[in-house]
Short mmCIF file of C-alpha atoms and ligand atoms in Angstrom, two decimals:
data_model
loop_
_atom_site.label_atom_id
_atom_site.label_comp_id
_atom_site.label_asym_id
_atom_site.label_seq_id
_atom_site.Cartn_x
_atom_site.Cartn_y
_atom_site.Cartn_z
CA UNK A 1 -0.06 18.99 -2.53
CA UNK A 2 1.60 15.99 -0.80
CA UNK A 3 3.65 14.11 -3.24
CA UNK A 4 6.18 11.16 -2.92
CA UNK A 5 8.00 8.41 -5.17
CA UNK A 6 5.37 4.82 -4.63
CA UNK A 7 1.78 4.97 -3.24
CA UNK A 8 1.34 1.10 -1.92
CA UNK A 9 -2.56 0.85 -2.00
CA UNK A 10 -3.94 -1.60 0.29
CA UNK A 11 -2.07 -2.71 3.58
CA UNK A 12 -2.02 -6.30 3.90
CA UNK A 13 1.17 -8.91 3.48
CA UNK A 14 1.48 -8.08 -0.07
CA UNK A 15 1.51 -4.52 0.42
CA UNK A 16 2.84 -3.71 3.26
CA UNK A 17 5.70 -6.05 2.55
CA UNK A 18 6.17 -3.96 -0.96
CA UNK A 19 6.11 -0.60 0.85
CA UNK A 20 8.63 -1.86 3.87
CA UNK A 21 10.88 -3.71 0.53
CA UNK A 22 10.71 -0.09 -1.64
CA UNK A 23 11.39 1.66 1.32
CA UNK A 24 14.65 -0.64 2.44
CA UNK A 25 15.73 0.98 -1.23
CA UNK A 26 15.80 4.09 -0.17
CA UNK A 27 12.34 5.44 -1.46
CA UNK A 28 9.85 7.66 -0.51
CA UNK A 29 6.70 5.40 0.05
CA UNK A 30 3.68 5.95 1.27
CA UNK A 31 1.00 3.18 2.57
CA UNK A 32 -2.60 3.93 2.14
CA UNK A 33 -5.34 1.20 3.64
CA UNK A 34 -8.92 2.30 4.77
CA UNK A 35 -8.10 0.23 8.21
CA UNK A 36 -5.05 -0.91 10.15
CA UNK A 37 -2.09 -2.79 8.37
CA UNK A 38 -3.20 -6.67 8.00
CA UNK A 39 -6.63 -6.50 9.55
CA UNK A 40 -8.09 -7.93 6.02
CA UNK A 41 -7.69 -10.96 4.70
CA UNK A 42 -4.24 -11.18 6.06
CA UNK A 43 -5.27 -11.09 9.86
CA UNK A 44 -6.96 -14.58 9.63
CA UNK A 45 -5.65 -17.22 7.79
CA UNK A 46 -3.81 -20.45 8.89
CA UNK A 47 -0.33 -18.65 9.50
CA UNK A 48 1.22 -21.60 6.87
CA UNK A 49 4.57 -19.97 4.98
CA UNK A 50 4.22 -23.06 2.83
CA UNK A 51 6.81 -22.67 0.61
CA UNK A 52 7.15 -26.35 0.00
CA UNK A 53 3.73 -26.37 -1.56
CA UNK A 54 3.82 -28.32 -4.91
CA UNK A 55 -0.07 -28.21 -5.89
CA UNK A 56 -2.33 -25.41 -6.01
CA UNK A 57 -5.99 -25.97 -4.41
CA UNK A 58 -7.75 -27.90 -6.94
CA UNK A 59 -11.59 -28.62 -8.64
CA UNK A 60 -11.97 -32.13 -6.82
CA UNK A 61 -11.25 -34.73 -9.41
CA UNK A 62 -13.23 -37.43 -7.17
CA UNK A 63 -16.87 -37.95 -7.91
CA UNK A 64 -18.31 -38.61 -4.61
CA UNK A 65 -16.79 -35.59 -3.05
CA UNK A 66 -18.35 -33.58 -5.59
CA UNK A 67 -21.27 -35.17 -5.20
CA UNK A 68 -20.94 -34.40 -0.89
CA UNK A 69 -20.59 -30.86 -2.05
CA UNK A 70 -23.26 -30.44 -4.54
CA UNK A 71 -25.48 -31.51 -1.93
CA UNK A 72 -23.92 -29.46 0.90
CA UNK A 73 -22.67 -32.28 3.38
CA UNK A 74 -19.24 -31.85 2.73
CA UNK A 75 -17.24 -29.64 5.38
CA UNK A 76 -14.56 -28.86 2.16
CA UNK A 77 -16.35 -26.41 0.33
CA UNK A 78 -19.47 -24.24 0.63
CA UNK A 79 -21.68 -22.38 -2.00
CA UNK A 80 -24.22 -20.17 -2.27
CA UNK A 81 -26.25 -21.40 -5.45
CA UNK A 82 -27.28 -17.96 -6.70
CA UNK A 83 -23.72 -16.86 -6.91
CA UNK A 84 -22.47 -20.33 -9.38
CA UNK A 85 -24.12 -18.74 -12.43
CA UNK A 86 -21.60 -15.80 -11.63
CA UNK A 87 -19.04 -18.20 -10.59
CA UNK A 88 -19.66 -20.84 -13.21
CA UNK A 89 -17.28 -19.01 -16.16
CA UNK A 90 -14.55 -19.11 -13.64
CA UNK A 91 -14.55 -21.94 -12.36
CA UNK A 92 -14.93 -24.19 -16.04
CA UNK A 93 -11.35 -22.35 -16.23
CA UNK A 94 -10.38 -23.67 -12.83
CA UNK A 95 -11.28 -26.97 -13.49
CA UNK A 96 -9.43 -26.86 -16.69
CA UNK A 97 -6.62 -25.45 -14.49
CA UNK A 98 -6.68 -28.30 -12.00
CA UNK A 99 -5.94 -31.27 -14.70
CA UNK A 100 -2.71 -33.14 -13.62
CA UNK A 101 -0.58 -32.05 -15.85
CA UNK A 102 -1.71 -28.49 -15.74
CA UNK A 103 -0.47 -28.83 -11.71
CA UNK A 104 2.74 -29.86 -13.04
CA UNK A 105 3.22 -26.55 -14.87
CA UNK A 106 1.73 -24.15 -12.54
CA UNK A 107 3.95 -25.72 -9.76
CA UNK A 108 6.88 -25.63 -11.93
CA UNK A 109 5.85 -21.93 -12.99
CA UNK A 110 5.16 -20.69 -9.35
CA UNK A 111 8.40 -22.64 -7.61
CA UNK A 112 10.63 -19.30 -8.00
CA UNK A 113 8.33 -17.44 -5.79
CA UNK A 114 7.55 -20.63 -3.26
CA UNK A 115 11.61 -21.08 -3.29
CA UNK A 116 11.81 -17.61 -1.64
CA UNK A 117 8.87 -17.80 0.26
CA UNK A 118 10.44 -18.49 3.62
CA UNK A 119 13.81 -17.51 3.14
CA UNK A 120 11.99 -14.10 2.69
CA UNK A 121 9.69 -13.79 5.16
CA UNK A 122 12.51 -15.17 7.88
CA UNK A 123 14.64 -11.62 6.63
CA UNK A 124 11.80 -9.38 6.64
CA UNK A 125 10.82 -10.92 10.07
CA UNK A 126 14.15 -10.30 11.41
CA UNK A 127 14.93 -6.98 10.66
CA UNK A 128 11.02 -6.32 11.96
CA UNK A 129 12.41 -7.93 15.27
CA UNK A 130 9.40 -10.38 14.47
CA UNK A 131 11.21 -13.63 14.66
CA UNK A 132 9.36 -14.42 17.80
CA UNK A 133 6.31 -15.18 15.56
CA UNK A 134 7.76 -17.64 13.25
CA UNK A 135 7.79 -21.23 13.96
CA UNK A 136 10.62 -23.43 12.34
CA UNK A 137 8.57 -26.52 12.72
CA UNK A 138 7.02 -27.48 9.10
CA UNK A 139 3.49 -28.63 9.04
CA UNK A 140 1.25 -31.67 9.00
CA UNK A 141 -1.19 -33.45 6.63
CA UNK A 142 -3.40 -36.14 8.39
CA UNK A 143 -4.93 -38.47 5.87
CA UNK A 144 -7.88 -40.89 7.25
CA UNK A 145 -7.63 -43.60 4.53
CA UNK A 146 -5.30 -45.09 2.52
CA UNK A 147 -6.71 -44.10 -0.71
CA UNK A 148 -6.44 -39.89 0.17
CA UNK A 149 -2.69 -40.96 1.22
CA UNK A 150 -2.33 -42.47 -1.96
CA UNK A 151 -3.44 -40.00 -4.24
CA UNK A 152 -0.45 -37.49 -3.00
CA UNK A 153 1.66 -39.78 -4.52
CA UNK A 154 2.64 -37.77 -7.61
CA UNK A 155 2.51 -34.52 -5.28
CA UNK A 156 5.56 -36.11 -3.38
CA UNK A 157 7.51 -37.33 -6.43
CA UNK A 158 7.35 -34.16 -7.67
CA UNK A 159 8.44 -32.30 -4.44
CA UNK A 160 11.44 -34.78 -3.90
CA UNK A 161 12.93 -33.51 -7.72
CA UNK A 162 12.29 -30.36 -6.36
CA UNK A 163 14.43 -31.14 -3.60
CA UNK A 164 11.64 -30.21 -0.47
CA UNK A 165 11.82 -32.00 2.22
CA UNK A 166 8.41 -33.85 2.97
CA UNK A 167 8.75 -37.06 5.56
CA UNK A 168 5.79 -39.41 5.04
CA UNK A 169 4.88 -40.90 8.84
CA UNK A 170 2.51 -43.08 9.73
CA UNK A 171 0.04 -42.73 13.07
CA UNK A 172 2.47 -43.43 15.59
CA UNK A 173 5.16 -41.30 14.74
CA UNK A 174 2.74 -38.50 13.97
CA UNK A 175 1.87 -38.75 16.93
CA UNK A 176 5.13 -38.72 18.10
CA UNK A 177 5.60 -35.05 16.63
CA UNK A 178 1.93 -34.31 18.40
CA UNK A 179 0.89 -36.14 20.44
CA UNK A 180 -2.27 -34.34 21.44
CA UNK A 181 -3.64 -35.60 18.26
CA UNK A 182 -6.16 -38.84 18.23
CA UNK A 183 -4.89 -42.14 16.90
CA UNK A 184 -8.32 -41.24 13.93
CA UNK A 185 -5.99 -41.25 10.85
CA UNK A 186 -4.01 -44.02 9.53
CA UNK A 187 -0.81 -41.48 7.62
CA UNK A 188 0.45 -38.47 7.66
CA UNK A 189 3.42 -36.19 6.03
CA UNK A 190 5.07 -33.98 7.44
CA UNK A 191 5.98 -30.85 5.15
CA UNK A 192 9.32 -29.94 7.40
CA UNK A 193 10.79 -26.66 5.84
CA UNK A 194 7.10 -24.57 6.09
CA UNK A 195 7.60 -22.25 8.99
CA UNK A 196 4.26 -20.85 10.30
CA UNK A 197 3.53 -18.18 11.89
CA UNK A 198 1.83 -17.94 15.59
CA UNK A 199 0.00 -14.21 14.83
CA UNK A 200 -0.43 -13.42 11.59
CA UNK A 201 -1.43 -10.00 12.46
CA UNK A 202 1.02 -8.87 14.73
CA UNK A 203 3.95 -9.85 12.09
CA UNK A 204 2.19 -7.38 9.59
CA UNK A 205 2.16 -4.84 11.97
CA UNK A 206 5.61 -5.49 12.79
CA UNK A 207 6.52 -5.44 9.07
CA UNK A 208 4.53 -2.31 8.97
CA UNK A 209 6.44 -0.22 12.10
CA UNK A 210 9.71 -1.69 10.39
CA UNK A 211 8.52 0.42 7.09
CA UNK A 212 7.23 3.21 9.47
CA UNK A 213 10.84 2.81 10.93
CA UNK A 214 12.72 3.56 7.47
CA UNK A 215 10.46 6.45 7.19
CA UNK A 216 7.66 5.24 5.50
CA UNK A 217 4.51 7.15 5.75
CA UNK A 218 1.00 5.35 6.62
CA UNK A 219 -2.45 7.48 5.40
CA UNK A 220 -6.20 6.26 5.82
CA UNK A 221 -7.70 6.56 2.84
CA UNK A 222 -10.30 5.08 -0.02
CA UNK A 223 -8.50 3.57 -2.61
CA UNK A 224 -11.13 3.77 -5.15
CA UNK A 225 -10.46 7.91 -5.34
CA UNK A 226 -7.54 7.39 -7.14
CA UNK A 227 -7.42 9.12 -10.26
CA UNK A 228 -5.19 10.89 -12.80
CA UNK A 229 -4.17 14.05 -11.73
CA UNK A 230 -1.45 14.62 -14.67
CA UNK A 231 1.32 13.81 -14.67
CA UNK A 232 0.45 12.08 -11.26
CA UNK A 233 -1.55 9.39 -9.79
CA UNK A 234 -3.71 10.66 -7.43
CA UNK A 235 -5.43 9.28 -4.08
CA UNK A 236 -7.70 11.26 -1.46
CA UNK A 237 -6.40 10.96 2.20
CA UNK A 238 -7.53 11.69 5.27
CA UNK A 239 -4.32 13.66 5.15
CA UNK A 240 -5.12 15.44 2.09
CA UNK A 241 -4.56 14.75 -1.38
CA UNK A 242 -1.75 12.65 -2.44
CA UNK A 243 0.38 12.45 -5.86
CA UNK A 244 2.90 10.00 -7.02
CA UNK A 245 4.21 9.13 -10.43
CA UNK A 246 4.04 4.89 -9.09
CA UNK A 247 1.25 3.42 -7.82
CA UNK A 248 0.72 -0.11 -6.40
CA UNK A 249 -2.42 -2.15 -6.56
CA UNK A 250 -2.54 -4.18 -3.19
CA UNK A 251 -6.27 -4.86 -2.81
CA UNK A 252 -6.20 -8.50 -2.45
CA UNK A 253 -9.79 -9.22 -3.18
CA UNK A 254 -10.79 -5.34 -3.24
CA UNK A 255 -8.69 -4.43 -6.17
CA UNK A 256 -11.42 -5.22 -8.82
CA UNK A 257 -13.43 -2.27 -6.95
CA UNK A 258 -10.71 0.00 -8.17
CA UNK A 259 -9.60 -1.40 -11.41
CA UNK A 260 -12.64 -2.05 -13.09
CA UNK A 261 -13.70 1.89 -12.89
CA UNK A 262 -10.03 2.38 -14.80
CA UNK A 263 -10.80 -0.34 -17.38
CA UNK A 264 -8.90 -3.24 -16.17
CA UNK A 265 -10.91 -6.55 -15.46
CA UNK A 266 -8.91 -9.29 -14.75
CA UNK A 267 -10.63 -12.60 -13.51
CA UNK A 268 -10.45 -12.62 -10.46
CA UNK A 269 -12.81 -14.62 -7.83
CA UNK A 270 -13.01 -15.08 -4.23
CA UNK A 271 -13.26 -17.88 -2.52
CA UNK A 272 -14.51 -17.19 1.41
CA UNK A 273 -13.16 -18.77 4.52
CA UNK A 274 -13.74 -18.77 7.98
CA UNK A 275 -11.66 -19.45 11.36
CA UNK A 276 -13.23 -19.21 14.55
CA UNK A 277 -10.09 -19.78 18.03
CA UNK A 278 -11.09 -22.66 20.53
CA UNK A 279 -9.28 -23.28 23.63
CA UNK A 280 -7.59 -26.78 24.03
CA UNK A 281 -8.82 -28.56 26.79
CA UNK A 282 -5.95 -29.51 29.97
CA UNK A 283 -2.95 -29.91 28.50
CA UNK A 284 -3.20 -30.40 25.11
CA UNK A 285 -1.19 -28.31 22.69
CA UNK A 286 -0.20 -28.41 19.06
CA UNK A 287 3.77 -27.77 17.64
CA UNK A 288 2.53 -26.55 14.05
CA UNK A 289 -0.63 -26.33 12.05
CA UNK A 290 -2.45 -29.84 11.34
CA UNK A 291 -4.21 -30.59 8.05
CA UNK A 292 -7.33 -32.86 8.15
CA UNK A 293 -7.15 -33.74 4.68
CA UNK A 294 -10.56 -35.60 3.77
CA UNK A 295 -12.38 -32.86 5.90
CA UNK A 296 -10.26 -29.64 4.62
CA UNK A 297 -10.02 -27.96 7.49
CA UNK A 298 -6.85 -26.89 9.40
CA UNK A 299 -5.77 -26.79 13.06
CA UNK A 300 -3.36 -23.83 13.46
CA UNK A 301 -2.05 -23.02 16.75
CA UNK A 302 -2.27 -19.55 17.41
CA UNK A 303 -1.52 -16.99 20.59
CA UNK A 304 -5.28 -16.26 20.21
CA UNK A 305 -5.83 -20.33 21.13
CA UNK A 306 -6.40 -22.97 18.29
CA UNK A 307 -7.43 -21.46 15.08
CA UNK A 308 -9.82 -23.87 12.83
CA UNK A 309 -9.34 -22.29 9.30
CA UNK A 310 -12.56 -23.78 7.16
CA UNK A 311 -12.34 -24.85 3.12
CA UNK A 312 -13.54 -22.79 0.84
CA UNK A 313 -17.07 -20.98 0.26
CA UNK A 314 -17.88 -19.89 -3.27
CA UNK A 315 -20.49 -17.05 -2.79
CA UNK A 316 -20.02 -13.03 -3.25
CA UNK A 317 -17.48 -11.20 -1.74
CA UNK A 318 -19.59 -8.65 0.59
CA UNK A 319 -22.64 -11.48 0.96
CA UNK A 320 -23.28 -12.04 4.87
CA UNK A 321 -21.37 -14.59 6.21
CA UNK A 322 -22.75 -18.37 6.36
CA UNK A 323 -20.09 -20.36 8.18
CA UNK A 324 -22.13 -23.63 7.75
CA UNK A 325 -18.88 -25.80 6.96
CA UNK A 326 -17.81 -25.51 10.73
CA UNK A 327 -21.34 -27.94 11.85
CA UNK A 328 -20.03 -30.27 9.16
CA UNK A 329 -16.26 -30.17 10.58
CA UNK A 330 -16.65 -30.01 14.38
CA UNK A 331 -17.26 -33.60 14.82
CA UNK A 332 -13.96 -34.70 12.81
CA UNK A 333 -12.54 -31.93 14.55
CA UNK A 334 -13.26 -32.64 18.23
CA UNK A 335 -12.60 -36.39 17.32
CA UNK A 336 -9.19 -35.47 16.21
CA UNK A 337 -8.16 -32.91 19.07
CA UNK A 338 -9.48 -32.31 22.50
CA UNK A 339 -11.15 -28.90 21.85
CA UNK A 340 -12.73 -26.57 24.49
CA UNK A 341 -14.80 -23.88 24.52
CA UNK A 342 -14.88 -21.35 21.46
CA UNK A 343 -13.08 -18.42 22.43
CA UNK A 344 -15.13 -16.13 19.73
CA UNK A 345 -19.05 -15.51 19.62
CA UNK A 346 -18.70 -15.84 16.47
CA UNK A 347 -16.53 -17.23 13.29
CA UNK A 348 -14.58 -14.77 11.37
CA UNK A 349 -14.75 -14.28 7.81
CA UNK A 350 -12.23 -13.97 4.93
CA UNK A 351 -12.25 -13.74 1.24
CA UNK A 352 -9.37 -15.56 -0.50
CA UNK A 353 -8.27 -13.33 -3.78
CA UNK A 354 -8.09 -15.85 -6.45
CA UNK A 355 -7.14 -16.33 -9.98
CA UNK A 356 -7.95 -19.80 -11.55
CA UNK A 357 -4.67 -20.47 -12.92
CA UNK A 358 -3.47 -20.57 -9.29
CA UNK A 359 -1.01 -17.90 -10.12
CA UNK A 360 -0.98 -14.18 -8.95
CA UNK A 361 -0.65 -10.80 -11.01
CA UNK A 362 2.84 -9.36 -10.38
CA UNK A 363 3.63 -6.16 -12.90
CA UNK A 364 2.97 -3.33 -14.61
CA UNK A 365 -0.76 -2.42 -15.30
CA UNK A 366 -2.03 -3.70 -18.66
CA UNK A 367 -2.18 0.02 -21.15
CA UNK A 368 -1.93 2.20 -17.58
CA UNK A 369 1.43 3.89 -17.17
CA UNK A 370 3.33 3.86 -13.50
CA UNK A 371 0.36 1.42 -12.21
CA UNK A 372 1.55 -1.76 -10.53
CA UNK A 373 -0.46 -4.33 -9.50
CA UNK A 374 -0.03 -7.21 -7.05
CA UNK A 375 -2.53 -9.49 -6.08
CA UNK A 376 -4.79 -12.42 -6.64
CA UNK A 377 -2.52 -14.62 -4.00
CA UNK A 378 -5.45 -17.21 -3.19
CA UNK A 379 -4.10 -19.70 -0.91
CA UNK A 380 -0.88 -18.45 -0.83
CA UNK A 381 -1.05 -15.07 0.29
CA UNK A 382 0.72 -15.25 3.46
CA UNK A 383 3.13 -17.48 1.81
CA UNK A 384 4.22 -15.18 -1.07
CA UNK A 385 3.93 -11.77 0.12
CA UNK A 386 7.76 -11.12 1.61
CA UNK A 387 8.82 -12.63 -1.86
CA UNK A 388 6.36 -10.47 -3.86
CA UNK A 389 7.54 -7.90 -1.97
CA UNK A 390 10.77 -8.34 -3.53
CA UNK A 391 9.91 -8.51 -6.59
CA UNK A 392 7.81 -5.59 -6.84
CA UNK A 393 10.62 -3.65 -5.79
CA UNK A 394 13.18 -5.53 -7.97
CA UNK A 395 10.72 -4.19 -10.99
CA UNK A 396 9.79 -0.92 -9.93
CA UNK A 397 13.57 0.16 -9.31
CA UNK A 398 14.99 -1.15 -12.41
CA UNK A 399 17.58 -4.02 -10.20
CA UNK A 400 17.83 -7.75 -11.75
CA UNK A 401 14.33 -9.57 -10.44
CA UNK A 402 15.41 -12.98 -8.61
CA UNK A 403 13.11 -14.29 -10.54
CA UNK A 404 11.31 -14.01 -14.50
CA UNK A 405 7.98 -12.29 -13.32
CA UNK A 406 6.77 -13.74 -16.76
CA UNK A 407 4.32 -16.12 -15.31
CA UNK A 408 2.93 -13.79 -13.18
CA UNK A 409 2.23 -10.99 -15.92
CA UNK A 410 -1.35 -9.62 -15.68
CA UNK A 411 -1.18 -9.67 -19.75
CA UNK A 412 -1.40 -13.83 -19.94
CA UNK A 413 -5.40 -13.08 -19.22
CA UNK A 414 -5.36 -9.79 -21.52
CA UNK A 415 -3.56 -10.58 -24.78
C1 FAD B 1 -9.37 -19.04 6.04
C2 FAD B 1 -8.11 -18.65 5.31
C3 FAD B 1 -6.93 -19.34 5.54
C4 FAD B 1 -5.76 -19.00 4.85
N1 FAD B 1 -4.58 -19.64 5.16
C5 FAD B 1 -3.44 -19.28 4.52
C6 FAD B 1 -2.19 -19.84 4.91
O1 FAD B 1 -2.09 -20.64 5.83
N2 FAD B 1 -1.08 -19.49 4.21
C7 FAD B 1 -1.13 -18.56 3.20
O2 FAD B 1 -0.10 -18.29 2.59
N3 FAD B 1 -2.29 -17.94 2.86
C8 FAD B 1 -3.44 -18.27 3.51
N4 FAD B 1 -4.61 -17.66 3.19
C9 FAD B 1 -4.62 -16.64 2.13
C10 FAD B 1 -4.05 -15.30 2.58
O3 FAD B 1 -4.58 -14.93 3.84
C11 FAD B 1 -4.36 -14.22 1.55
O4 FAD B 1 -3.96 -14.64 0.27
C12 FAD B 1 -3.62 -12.93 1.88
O5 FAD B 1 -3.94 -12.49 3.18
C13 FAD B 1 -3.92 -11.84 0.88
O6 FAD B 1 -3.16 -10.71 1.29
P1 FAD B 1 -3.33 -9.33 0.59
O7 FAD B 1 -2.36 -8.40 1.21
O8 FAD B 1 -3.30 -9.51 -0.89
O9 FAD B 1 -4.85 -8.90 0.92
P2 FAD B 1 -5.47 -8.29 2.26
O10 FAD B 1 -4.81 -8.80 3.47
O11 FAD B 1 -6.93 -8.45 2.16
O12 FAD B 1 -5.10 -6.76 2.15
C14 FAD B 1 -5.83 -5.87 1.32
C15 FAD B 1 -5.94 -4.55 2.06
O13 FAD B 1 -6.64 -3.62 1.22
C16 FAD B 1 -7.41 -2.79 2.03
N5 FAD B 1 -8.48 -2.19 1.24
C17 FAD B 1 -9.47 -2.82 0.59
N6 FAD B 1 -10.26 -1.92 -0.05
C18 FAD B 1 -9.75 -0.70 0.23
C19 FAD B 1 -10.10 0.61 -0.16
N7 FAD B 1 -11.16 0.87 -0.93
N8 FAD B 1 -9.35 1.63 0.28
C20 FAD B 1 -8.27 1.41 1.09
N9 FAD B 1 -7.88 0.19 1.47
C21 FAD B 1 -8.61 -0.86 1.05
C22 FAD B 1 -7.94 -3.72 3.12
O14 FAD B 1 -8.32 -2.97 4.27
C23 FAD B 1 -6.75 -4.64 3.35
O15 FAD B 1 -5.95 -4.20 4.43
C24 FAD B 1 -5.79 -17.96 3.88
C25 FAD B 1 -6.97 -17.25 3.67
C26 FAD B 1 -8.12 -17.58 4.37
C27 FAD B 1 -9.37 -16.78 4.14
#
C-alpha cells in the first residue's frame, strides 16, 4: 500500500499551488486530479491576479438591470429558470451579502488574502521559471456613462485607505494606455498593481512540474473513492491505492460531489462562465485585460488571441452549456475593439465555485479529522490560490499563518 504525508485532491490553482507550497516544506505530497493540472476551471478564466479588488461580485442593486436580466437581454448574467428554485435559497443570502455595508466587511475580512495575492503568485511564478506569463501592467475598467463611473465611488475611497493604487482616467488617456480601444466610453480606472497572467494554463502546469520538481508525486484518480481506511484516508489511483493521514479538498466546484457522501454540505453554488479567443484584426493589440463594465464582460489578452470572459450564468453545474450572453455582448464588444474571426468553434465553459458571503473555505474539515478543505474561490480563484496555498501549508505544518484564517473557517456556515 502506497502511503505518503498530504493527498492534495483536485489539481487546479488552489491545489496544485498547496501541493507545490507543502512540498517546498519538505513533505511528501501527492496530487491526485482525474485530468491534467489546471484544465478545470482554472484553464479559462480572465488571467486577472486582482489583488487590488475591494468588492466582491454583487446581486445588482439597480432596478433596471435586474429587470434586463429577468427578461434575458442583459449580456451580465444568464439563468436557466428551472434551476432559480434551487438557486433561490442561495442567492436571498447573496443578496443579503451584497448590501453596502456588508461589502465593507467582506473586503475588510478578505484583504489579508488579496494583500498576498500577487506578491504570491510573482514567488511561486518565479521559482516555476513562469515569470514569462505574468504581466506587471494592472488592469482596466471602461465605464460607458457617468452614472456606472459614479457608483464606484465608495469602491475607490475605500481602496485609497487601503492604500491600492487605482488611477481614475478619462477616454483619452485610456486610450493612451490602449489605444486599440474605441473612443465608446466616457471613464475608466485603471487598477495598476493587478498583474495578469497571459496563459493561465501553462502557469499551473508550470507550478505543477515545479512541485513534480521537489519530488512531488502526480496520480489520476476519482476523488469521490476516498474513504477511511483506518487510521488513513484513503483514495483509489490509477496507481493503486493510496493512504495518507492529511487530506486536502481542492475540488473547486466538484468538492460537494465528495463531501456530501461524508456528511459535509456547505453552501456552495456555481455560477457558469464562458470565454471563447478571437483574433484582433491588423494591428490591434491589448497591454492588459479590459473591463466593459455596463456589459460585464472582459477582454483579456491571451497567447491563445483575445479571450472574451462572459458574466455569470446561474444554472446547474453539469447542465449543457448555453452561452447565450456572448449574442448579447458581441455588438458592445466589436464596437469597443476591432475583433476578427473566432479562433474556437465553439465557447468554452466554466463553473465559478462560489459561496455567497464572497469568502472561501480555508481549514480543517468541520467533525472529520486530518481533512482539509480549500475551495469555494468564486471570482477570485486565480487571484487567491498562491496565497491559499500558503496558508494551507502554514496550517497543516503547525508554522505562524500570515494571516487569521478565521474568516475563512468552513464552521461560520456550520455552527
Ligand atoms: C469565465 C471565468 C473567468 C474568471 N476570471 C477570473 C480572473 O480573472 N481572476 C480570478 O482570480 N479568477 C477568475 N475566475 C475564477 C477562477 O477561475 C476559479 O475560481 C478557479 O479556477 C478555481 O480554481 P480551483 O483550483 O478551486 O478549481 P479547478 O480549477 O476547477 O480545479 C479543480 C480540479 O478538481 C478536479 N476534479 C474534479 N472532480 C474530480 C474528481 N472526482 N476526481 C479527481 N479530480 C477531480 C478537476 O479536474 C480540476 O482540475 C474566472 C472563472 C470563470 C469561469
Amino acid at each position: 500500500m502506497a502511503r505518503t504525508d498530504i493527498i492534495v485532491l483536485g489539481a487546479g490553482i488552489v491545489g496544485t499551488s498547496i501541493a507545490l507550497h507543502l512540498a517546498k516544506r519538505g513533505l511528501a505530497v501527492a496530487l491526485v486530479d482525474r485530468g491534467g493540472a489546471g484544465e478545470g476551471t482554472s484553464y479559462g478564466n480572465a488571467g486577472i491576479i486582482e489583488g487590488n479588488s475591494i468588492f466582491p461580485a454583487a446581486f445588482p442593486s439597480d432596478w433596471s438591470q435586474l429587470l434586463r436580466i429577468a427578461l434575458k437581454r442583459s449580456p451580465v448574467a444568464n439563468y436557466h429558470v428551472t434551476f432559480l428554485p434551487r438557486v433561490a435559497p442561495w442567492l436571498m443570502v447573496f443578496r443579503a451579502a451584497s448590501q453596502p455595508a456588508r461589502l465593507v466587511e467582506t473586503a475588510h475580512l478578505i484583504r489579508p488574502l488579496m494583500a498576498r495575492a500577487v506578491s504570491e503568485h510573482e514567488k511561486l511564478a518565479a521559482e516555476a521559471g513562469a515569470e514569462r506569463y505574468l504581466r506587471h501592467t494592472g488592469w482596466l475598467k471602461l465605464y460607458r456613462t457617468d452614472h456606472a463611473f459614479a457608483a464606484q465611488a465608495r469602491e475607490l475611497e475605500l481602496a485609497k485607505s487601503f492604500g491600492i493604487a487605482n488611477v481614475p482616467l478619462d477616454r483619452d488617456a485610456a486610450r493612451a494606455l490602449e489605444p486599440s480601444l474605441a473612443p465608446v466610453f466616457r471613464h475608466a480606472v485603471h487598477w495598476a498593481g493587478a498583474v495578469s497572467v497571459s496563459n493561465p494554463l501553462a502557469l499551473t502546469r508550470a507550478y505543477a512540474a515545479r512541485f513534480a520538481a521537489l519530488g512531488g508525486l502526480t496520480f489520476a484518480g476519482d476523488a469521490r473513492t476516498l474513504h477511511r481506511a483506518r487510521p488513513y484516508w484513503r483514495v483509489d489511483t490509477a496507481a493503486g491505492p493510496l493512504d495518507s493521514e492529511n487530506v486536502v479538498i481542492a475540488l473547486g466546484p466538484w468538492a460537494p460531489d465528495l463531501l456530501g457522501p461524508l456528511g459535509i454540505k456547505l453552501p456552495l453554488a456555481v455560477k457558469r462562465g464562458y470565454h471563447r479567443h478571437f483574433r484582433a484584426q491588423g494591428n490591434a493589440s491589448l497591454g492588459r485585460p479590459v473591463l466593459d463594465a455596463e456589459n460585464g464582460y472582459c477582454f483579456a489578452p491571451m497567447e491563445q488571441g483575445i479571450r472574451i470572459t462572459t458574466g455569470v450564468e446561474l444554472a446547474a453545474r453539469d447542465a449543457p452549456p448555453t452561452p447565450v450572453q456572448f449574442g448579447r455582448l458581441m455588438p458592445a464588444a466589436r464596437e469597443l475593439f476591432p475583433l476578427g474571426e473566432p479562433v474556437e468553434a465553439q465557447p468554452w465553459m466554466g463553473a465559478r465555485p462560489c459561496f455567497a458571503d464572497s469568502r472561501p473555505v480555508i481549514g480543517r474539515a468541520p467533525g472529520l479529522s486530518g481533512l482539509w478543505l480549500a475551495y469555494g474561490h468564486g471570482h477570485w480563484g486565480l487571484t487567491l490560490g498562491a496565497a491559499t496555498g500558503r496558508l494551507v501549508a502554514e496550517l497543516m505544518t503547525g508554522a505562524t499563518p500570515f494571516c487569521d484564517p478565521a474568516p475563512y473557517a468552513a464552521e461560520r456556515f456550520t455552527q
